[in-house]
XYZ file of C-alpha atoms in Angstrom:
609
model
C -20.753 -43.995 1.568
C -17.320 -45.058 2.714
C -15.697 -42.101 5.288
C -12.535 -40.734 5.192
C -9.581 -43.074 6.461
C -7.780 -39.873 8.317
C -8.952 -39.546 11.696
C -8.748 -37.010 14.118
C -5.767 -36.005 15.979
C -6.035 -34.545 19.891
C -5.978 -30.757 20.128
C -5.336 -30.666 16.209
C -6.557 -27.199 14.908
C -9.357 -27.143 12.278
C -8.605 -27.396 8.976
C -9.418 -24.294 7.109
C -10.484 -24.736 3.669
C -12.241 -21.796 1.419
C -15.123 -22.222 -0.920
C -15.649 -20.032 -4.121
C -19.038 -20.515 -5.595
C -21.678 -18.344 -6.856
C -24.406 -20.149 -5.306
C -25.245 -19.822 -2.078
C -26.442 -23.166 -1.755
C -23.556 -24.579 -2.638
C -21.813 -23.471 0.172
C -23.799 -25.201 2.691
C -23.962 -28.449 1.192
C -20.246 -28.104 1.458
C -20.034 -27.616 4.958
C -22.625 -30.152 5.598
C -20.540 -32.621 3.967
C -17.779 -31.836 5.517
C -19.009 -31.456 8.779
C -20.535 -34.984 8.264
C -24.315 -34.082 8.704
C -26.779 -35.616 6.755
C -28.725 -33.577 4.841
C -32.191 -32.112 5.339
C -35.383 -33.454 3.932
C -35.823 -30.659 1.232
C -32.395 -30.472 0.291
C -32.492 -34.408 -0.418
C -33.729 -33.663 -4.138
C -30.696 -30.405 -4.655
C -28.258 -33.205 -2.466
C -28.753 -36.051 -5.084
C -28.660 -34.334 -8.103
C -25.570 -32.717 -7.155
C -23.631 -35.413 -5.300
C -25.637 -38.573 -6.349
C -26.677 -40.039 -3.047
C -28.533 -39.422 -0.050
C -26.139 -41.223 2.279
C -24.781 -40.039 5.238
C -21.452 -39.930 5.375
C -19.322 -41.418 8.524
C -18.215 -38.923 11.401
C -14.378 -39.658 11.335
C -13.341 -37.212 9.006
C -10.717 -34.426 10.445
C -12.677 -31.171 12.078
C -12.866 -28.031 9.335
C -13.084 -24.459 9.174
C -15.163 -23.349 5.948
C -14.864 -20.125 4.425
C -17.573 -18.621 1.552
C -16.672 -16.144 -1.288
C -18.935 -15.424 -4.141
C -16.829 -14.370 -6.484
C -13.470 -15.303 -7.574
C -12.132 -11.635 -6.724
C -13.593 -11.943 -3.191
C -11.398 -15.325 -2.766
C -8.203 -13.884 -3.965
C -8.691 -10.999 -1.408
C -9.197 -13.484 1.609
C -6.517 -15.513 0.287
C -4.531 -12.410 0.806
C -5.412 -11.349 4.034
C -4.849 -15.418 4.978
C -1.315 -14.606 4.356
C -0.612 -11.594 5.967
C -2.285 -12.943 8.912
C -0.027 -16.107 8.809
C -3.137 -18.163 8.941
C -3.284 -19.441 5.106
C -6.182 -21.629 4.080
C -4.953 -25.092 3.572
C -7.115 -25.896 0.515
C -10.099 -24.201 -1.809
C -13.258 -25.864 -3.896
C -13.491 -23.399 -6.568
C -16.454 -23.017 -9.246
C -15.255 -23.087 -13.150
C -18.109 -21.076 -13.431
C -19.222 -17.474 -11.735
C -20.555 -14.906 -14.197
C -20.243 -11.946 -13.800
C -16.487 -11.542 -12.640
C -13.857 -14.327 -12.740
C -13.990 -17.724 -13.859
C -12.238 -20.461 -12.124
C -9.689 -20.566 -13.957
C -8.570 -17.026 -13.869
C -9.479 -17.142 -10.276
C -7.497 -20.228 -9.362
C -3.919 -18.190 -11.213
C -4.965 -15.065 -8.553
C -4.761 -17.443 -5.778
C -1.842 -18.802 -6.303
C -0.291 -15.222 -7.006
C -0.969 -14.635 -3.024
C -0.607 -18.025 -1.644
C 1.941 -20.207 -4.619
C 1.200 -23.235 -1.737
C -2.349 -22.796 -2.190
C -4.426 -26.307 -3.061
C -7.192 -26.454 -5.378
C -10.464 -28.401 -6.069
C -11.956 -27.072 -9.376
C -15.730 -27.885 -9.014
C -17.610 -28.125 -12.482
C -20.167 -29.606 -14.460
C -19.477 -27.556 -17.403
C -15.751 -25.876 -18.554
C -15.757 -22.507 -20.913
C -11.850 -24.061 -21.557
C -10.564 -27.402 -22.966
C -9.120 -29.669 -20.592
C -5.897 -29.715 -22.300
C -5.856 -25.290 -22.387
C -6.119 -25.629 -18.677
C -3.582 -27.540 -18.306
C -1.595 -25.754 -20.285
C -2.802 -22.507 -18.100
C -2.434 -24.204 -14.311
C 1.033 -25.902 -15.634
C 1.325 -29.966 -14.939
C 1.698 -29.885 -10.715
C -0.005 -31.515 -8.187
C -1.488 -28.305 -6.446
C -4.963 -28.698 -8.878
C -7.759 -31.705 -9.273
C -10.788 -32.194 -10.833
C -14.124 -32.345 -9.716
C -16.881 -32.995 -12.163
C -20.510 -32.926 -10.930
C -22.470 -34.196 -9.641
C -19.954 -35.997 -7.240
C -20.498 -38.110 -4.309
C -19.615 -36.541 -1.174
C -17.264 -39.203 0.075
C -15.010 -37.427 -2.710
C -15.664 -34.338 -1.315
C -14.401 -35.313 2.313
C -11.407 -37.663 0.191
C -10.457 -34.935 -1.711
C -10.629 -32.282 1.598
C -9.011 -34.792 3.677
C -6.195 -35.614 1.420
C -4.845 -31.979 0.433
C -5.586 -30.383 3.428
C -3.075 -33.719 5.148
C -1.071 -32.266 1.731
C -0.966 -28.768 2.926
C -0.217 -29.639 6.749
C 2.625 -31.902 5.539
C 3.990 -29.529 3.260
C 3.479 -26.520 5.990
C 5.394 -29.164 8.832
C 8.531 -30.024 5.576
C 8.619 -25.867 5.231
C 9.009 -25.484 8.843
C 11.174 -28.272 9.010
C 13.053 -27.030 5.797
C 13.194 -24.168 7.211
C 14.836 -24.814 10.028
C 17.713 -27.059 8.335
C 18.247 -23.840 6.300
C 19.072 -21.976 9.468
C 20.700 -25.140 11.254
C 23.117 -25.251 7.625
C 23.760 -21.418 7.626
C 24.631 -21.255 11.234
C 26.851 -24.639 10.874
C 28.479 -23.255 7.495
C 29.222 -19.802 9.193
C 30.286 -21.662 12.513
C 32.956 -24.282 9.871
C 33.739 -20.402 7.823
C 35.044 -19.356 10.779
C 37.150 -22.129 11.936
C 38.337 -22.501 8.794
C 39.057 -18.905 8.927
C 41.039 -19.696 12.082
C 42.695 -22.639 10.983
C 43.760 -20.442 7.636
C 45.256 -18.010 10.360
C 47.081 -20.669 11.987
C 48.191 -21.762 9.266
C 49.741 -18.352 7.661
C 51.077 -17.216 10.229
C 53.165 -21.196 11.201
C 56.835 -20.487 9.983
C 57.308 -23.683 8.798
C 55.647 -24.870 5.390
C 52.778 -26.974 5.709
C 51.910 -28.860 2.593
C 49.093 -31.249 1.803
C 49.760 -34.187 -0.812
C 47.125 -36.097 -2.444
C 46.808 -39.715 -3.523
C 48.639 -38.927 -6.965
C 51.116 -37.121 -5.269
C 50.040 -33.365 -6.041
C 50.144 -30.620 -4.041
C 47.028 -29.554 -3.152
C 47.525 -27.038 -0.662
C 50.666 -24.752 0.746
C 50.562 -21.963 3.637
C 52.036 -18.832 3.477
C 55.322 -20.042 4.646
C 55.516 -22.918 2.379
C 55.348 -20.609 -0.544
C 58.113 -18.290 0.428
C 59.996 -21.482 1.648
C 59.868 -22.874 -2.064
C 59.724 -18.878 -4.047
C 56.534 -19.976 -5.664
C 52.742 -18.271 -4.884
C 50.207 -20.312 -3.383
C 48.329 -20.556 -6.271
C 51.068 -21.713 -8.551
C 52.324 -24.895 -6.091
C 48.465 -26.348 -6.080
C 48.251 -29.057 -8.598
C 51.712 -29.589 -9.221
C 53.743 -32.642 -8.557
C 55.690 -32.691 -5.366
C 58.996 -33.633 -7.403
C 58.813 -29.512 -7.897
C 60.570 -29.251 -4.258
C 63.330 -30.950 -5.104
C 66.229 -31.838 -8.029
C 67.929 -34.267 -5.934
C 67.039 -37.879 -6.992
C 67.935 -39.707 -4.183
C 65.958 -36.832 -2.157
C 63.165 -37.081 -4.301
C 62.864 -40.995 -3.976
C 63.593 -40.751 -0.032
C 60.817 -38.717 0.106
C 58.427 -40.323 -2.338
C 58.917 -43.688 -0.324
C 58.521 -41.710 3.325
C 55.186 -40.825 1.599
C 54.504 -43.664 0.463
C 55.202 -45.736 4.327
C 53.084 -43.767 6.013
C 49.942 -45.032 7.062
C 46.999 -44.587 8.923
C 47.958 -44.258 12.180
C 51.489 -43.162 12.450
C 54.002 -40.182 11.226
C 57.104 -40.299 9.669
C 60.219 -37.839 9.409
C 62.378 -37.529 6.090
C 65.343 -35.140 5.832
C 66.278 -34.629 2.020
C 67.403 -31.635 -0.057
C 64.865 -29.410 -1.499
C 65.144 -27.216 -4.463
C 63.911 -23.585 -4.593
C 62.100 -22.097 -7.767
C 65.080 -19.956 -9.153
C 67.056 -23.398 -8.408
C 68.794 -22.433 -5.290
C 69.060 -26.001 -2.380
C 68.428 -25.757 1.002
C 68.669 -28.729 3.657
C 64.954 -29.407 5.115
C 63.240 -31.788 7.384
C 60.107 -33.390 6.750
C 57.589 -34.363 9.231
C 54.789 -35.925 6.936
C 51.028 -37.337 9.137
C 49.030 -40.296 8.697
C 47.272 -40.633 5.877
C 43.310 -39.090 5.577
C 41.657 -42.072 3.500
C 38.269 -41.324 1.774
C 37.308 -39.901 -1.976
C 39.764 -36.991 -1.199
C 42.610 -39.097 0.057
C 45.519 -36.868 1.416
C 48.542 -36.502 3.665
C 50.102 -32.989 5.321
C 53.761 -32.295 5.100
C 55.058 -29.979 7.752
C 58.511 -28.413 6.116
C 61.085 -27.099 8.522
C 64.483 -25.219 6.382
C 67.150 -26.632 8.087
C 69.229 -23.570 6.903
C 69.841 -21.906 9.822
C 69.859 -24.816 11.834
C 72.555 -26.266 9.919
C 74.453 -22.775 10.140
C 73.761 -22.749 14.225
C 75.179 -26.534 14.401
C 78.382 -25.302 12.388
C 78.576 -22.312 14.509
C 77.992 -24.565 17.561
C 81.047 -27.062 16.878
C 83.246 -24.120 15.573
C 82.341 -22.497 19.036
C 82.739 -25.415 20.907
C 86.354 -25.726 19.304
C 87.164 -22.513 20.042
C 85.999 -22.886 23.633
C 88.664 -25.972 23.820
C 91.065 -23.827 22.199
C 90.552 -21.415 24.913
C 90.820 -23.807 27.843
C 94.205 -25.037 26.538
C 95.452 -21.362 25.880
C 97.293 -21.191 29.264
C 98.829 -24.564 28.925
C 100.002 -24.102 25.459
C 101.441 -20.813 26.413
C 103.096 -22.218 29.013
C 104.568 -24.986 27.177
C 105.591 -22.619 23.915
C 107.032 -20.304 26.710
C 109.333 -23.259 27.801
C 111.140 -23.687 24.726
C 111.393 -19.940 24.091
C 112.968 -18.953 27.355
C 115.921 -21.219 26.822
C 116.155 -20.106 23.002
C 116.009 -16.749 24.617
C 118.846 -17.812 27.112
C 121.060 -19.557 24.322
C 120.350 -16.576 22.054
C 121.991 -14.436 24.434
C 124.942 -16.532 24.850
C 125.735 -17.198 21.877
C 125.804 -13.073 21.486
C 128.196 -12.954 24.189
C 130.221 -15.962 23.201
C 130.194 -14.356 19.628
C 131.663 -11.190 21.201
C 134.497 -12.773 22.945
C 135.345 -14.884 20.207
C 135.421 -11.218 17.605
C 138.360 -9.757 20.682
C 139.994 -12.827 20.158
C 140.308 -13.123 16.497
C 141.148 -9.405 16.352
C 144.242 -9.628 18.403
C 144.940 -12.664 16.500
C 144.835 -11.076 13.248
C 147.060 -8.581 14.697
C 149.675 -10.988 15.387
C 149.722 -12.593 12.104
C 150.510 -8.942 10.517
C 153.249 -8.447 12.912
C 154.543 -11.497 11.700
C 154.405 -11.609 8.017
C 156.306 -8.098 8.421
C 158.959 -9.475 11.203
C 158.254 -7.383 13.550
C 156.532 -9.302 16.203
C 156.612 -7.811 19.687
C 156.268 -9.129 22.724
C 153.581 -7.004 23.656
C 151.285 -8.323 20.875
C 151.831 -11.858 21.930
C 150.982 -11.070 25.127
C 148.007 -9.508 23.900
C 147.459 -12.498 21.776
C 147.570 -14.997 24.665
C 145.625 -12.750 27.142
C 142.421 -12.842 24.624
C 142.459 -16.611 23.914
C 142.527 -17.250 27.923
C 139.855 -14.212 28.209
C 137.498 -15.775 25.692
C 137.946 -19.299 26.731
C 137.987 -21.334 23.473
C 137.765 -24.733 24.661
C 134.553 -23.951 26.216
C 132.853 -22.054 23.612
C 134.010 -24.985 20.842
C 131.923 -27.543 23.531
C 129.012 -25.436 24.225
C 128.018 -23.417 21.216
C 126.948 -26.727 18.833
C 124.745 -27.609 21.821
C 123.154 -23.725 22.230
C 122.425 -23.992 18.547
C 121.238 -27.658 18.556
C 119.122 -26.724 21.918
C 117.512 -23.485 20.199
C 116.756 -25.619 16.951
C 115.173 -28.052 19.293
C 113.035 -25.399 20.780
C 111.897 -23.612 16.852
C 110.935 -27.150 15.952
C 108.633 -27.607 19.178
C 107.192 -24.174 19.201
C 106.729 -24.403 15.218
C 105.154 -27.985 15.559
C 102.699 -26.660 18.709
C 102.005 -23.724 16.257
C 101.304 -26.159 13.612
C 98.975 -28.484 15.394
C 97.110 -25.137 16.646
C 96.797 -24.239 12.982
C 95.560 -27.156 11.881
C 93.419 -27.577 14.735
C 91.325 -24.548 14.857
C 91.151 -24.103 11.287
C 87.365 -23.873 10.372
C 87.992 -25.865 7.020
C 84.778 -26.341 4.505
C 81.731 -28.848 5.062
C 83.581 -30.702 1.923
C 85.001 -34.171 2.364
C 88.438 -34.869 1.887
C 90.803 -37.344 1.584
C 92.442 -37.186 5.357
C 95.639 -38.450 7.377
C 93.694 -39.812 10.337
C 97.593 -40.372 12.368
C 98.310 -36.458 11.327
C 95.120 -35.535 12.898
C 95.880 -37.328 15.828
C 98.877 -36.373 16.468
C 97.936 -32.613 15.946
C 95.187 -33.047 18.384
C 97.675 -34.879 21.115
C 100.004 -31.898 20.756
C 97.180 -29.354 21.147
C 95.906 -30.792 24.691
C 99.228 -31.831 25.806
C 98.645 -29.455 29.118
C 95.691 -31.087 29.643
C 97.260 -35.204 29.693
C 101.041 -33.851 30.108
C 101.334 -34.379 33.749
C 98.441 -36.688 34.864
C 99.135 -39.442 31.909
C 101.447 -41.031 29.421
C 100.214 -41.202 25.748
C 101.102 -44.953 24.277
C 100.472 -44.564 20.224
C 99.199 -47.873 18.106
C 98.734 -46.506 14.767
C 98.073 -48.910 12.088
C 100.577 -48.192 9.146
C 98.230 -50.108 6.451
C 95.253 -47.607 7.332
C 94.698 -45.306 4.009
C 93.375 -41.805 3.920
C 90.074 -41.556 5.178
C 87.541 -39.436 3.291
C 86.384 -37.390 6.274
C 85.910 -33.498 7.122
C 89.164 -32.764 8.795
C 88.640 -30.117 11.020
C 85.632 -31.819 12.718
C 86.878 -35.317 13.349
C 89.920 -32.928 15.246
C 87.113 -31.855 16.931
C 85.947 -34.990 18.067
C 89.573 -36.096 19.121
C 89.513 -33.236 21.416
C 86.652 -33.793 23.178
C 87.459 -37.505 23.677
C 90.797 -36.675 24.866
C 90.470 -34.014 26.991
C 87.370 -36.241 28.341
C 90.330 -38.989 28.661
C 92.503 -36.617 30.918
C 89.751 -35.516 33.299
C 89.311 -38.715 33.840
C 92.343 -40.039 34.445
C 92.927 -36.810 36.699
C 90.169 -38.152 39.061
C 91.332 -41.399 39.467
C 94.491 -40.364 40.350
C 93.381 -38.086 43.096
C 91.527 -41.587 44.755
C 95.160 -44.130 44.161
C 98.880 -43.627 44.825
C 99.979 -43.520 41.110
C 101.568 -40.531 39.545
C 100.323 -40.974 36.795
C 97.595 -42.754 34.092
C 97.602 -44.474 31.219
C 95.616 -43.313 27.540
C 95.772 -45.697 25.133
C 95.052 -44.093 21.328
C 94.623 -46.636 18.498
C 93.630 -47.117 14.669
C 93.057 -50.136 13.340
C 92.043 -50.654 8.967
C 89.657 -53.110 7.989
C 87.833 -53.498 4.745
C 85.035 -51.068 5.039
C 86.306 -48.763 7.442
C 88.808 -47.321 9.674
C 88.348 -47.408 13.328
C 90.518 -45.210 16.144
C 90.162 -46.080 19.694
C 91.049 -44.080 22.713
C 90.958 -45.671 26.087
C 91.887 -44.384 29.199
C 92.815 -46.051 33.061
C 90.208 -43.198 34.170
C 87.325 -43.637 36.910
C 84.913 -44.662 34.050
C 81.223 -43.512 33.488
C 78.468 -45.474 35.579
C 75.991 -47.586 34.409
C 73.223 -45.251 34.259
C 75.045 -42.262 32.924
C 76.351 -44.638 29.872
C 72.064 -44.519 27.852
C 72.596 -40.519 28.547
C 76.297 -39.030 27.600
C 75.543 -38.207 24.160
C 72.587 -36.423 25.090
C 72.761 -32.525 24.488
C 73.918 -30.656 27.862
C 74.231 -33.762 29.836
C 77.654 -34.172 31.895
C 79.182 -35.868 34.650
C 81.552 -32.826 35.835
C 81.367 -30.544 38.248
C 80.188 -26.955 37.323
C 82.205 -24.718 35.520
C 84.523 -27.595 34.220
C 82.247 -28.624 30.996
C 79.138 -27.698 28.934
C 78.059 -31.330 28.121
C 77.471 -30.546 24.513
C 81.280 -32.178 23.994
C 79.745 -35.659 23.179
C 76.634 -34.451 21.956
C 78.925 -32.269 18.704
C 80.970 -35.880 18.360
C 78.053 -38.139 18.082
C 76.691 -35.574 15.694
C 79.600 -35.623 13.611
C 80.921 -38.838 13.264
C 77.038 -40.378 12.893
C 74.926 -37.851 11.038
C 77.893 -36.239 9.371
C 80.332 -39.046 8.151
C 77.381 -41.603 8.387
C 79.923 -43.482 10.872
C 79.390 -44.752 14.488
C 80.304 -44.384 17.562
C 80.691 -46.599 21.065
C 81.368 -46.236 24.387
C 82.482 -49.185 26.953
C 83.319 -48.246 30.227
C 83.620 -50.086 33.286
C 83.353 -47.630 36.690
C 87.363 -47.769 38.229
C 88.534 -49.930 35.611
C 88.411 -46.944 32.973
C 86.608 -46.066 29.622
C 87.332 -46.710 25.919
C 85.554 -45.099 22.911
C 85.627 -46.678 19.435
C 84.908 -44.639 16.226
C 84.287 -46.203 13.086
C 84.269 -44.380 9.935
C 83.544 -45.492 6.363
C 86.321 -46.296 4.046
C 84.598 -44.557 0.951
C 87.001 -43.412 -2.283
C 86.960 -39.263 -1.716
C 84.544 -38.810 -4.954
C 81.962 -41.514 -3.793
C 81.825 -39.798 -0.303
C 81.588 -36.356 -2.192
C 78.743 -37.448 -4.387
C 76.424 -39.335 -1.539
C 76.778 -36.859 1.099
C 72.627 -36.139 0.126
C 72.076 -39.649 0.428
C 73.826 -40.108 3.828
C 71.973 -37.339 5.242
C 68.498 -38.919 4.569
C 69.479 -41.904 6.809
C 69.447 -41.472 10.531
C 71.914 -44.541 11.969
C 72.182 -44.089 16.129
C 74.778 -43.932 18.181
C 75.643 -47.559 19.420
C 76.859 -48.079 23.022
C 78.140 -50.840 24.501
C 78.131 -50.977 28.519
């Protein structure tokens, strides 16, 4: 007889298998067998008419516990207590036949009531059931075989080796099942509650965070993405991202931003977006690398530029005013000028008026003496007393230039009122159609205090330069800054040379495209290394107290991401500093209609050192 192929492991524990026969010498020959010791002499006759041979079969076979019941009610009850003990039996030969209680067959459904795992060896020579109705009864699994006597005992040990391997296997892919089970609920409830984080994070970011798939859906929104947009959550996820804006050039700005970005980089968009009741709001887009795989997506991060826009406005109208308020004193002092001697010529013209009524009283009184004959000589005395008195030669010489001096004055206090006017009006963010020489000059008149007695102002205006579509109020701005900047700087060179004064140079030239205004100064010039940093926010070469350094930072701002124009700076330390503004030569309603477009592009400042 051939032995069983599965040998013995090291410390392994017995196998315990359970045997459910009526006959009691049944039972032994099973444990013999198993055991793998031949039989005795007088069971050689009982050994080969139930398993067929008298062969001995090999001692490799795995070690096992037996177990007898008699009856099939005794089995189920060990089966039972098996379980509760946590020491189930890893197999069972059971008997088709054991009058008077069960048969196999309703014993084998019992077992498997208490232990489902339990793996049976029906034992029979005879069957009160057809094959086919126990099948039907056990179900088609592989937890029942067939044993048909007589049968050779290397079956036997086979059929023991094999399910009991079956039930340790199956025990070990429990266990290990088991412990995946845990391993997955402690993993799913560890990934619950960083997503449960990340959900926090991600309600409580004020700016909308958006994810996009690979069709360009929305797939996700936070909290402040919805009320950024006036939709729910729920009602943005699976809807195109055209949704957040009406804007075509917006929408196809951001489409392509989408569309650039790859796997390793990020990319920033500004464009209009469109609320839900239809309302625009300027926004910036920050939008990451791409996540490839089945669910292919990228994340938006949406900042409303709103307020920012409102703070920038506010910003330059407060950095106006704060130039406004620097030149107060100066342009006091130079509307006080003219005023005092319109005052002065006011007053004499009064008195001059005054003397001149005394005179032509008493001459009015001489010509009625004469048209009635009877001049005296008192009243021609009187006559030619007043006209010395009032001297008329002098008042005829001086009273055209009192008037023509006091008209002089009106006209430069009106103009000075005028260029402040213009000057600190806030005007609207809408382009217009703009005299870029009116501007200047406004802007020289404003800050004459500041240039008046450290420079001379030389203008080259070019007379073939059109109007400029531009935003009035804040290229003024931007004059300003550049020449107050220009006086400062010709102030300090002047304290360091014998000259009484400098030279700033202002200048507009037209060319095809665009106009371009230059204003150069014989100042101390900026250094190399300053020259990379002077539009920077907050950055300035004066001493404390004298500037902000957010002068250059509000001009590059405006003149590059406002009026899509550029701006240069070449300066030369002692030799002085000249900055050149260009700014496109669009017709009024093509500036009017791209100002979207302009805003998505970013051009830089240029300098030139």
């Amino acid at each position: 007889m051939r032995g069983n192929q599965m040998g013995k492991t090291e410390n392994e524990p017995k196998r315990r298998i359970l045997i459910i026969d009526d006959n009691t010498a049944i039972h032994e020959d099973y444990k013999k067998v198993l055991k793998g010791v031949a039989s005795d002499s007088e069971l050689d006759q009982l050994e080969a008419e139930m398993f067929g041979s008298s062969e001995t079969p090999l001692n490799d076979s795995p070690e096992y516990e037996t177990f007898s019941a008699f009856q099939g009610r005794d089995g189920y009850e060990m089966v039972k207590e098996s379980i509760e003990a946590n020491n189930p039996f890893d197999m069972a030969f059971v008997d088709m036949r054991m009058p008077p209680g069960w048969d196999g067959l309703e014993t084998i459904l019992h077992l498997w009531k208490a232990d489902p795992d339990l793996n049976v060896v029906i034992c029979t020579a005879f069957s009160d059931y057809d094959w086919s109705e126990v099948a039907t009864k056990l179900g088609t699994n592989d937890k029942w075989l067939i044993l048909k006597k007589p049968f050779d005992p290397a079956e036997v040990c086979q059929l023991a080796g094999a399910l009991t391997e079956k039930r340790k296997l199956s025990t070990a892919l429990n266990t290990r099942l088991s412990w995946l089970e845990s391993e997955v609920r402690a993993r799913t409830k560890e990934i619950e509650a960083r997503e449960e984080r990340l959900q926090t994070v991600l309600d409580v970011a004020p700016d909308g965070i958006v994810t996009i798939n690979q069709r360009g859906e929305i797939e996700s929104a936070n909290v402040a993405a919805a009320a950024m947009f006036g939709y729910s959550q729920t009602e943005m996820q699976g809807r195109p991202v055209d949704i957040l804006t009406s804007c075509d050039d917006s929408l196809t700005a951001l489409k392509s931003m989408i569309e650039q970005v790859g796997l390793q980089q990020n990319r920033t968009v500004d464009c209009e977006c469109q609320k839900s009741c239809g309302a625009t709001f300027p926004s910036h887009w920050t939008i990451g690398k791409r996540i490839d795989g089945p669910g292919r997506f990228q994340t938006a991060i949406v900042r409303d530029e709103s307020e920012h826009e409102r703070m920038r406005a506010n910003l330059a109208q407060a950095q106006k005013l704060e130039a406004v308020g620097q030149l107060a004193a100066g342009i006091a002092h130079e509307i006080n000028t003219p005023a005092q001697f319109v005052g002065e010529n006011t007053r004499f013209l009064k008195d001059a008026f005054d003397d001149i009524g005394t005179t032509l009283e008493s001459l009015q009184r001489l010509v009625d003496k004469c048209d009635s004959d009877s001049l005296a000589t008192e009243e021609k005395e009187a006559a030619k007393h007043a006209i010395d008195q009032s001297d008329i030669p002098y008042l005829v010489s001086e009273i055209p230039k009192a008037i023509d001096q006091s008209l002089d004055g009106i006209s430069r206090i009106s103009a000075i009122v005028r260029a402040m006017k213009g000057f600190s009006h806030p005007g609207s963010a809408e382009m217009a159609l703009t005299n870029i020489h009116e501007c200047l000059d406004n802007t020289i008149t404003v800050c004459q205090t500041e240039w008046k007695y450290v420079a001379e102002i030389e203008r080259n205006y070019d007379e073939c330069l059109a109007l400029v579509p531009c935003n009035a109020p804040e290229i003024n701005q931007v004059f300003i800054n550049l020449l107050v900047n220009a006086a400062h700087a010709v102030a300090d060179s002047l304290e360091k040379s014998t000259e009484t004064k400098g030279n700033i140079i202002v200048s507009t030239k037209a060319f095809s495209d665009h106009a371009e205004i230059t204003i150069q100064d014989s100042g101390v010039g900026i250094p190399k290394a300053n020259c990379s940093r002077i539009f920077d926010p907050f950055f300035t070469t004066k001493e404390v107290g004298k500037g902000t350094g957010q002068g250059l930072s509000i001009a590059r701002s405006i003149i590059v991401d406002k009026h899509n124009g550029k701006i240069e700076v070449d300066s030369r330390p002692g030799e002085g500093t000249t900055f050149r503004i260009q700014l496109p030569l669009n017709r009024g309603e093509e500036v009017l209609s791209s100002q979207d477009e302009n805003s998505a592009h970013q051009p830089l400042a240029e300098m030139v050192v």
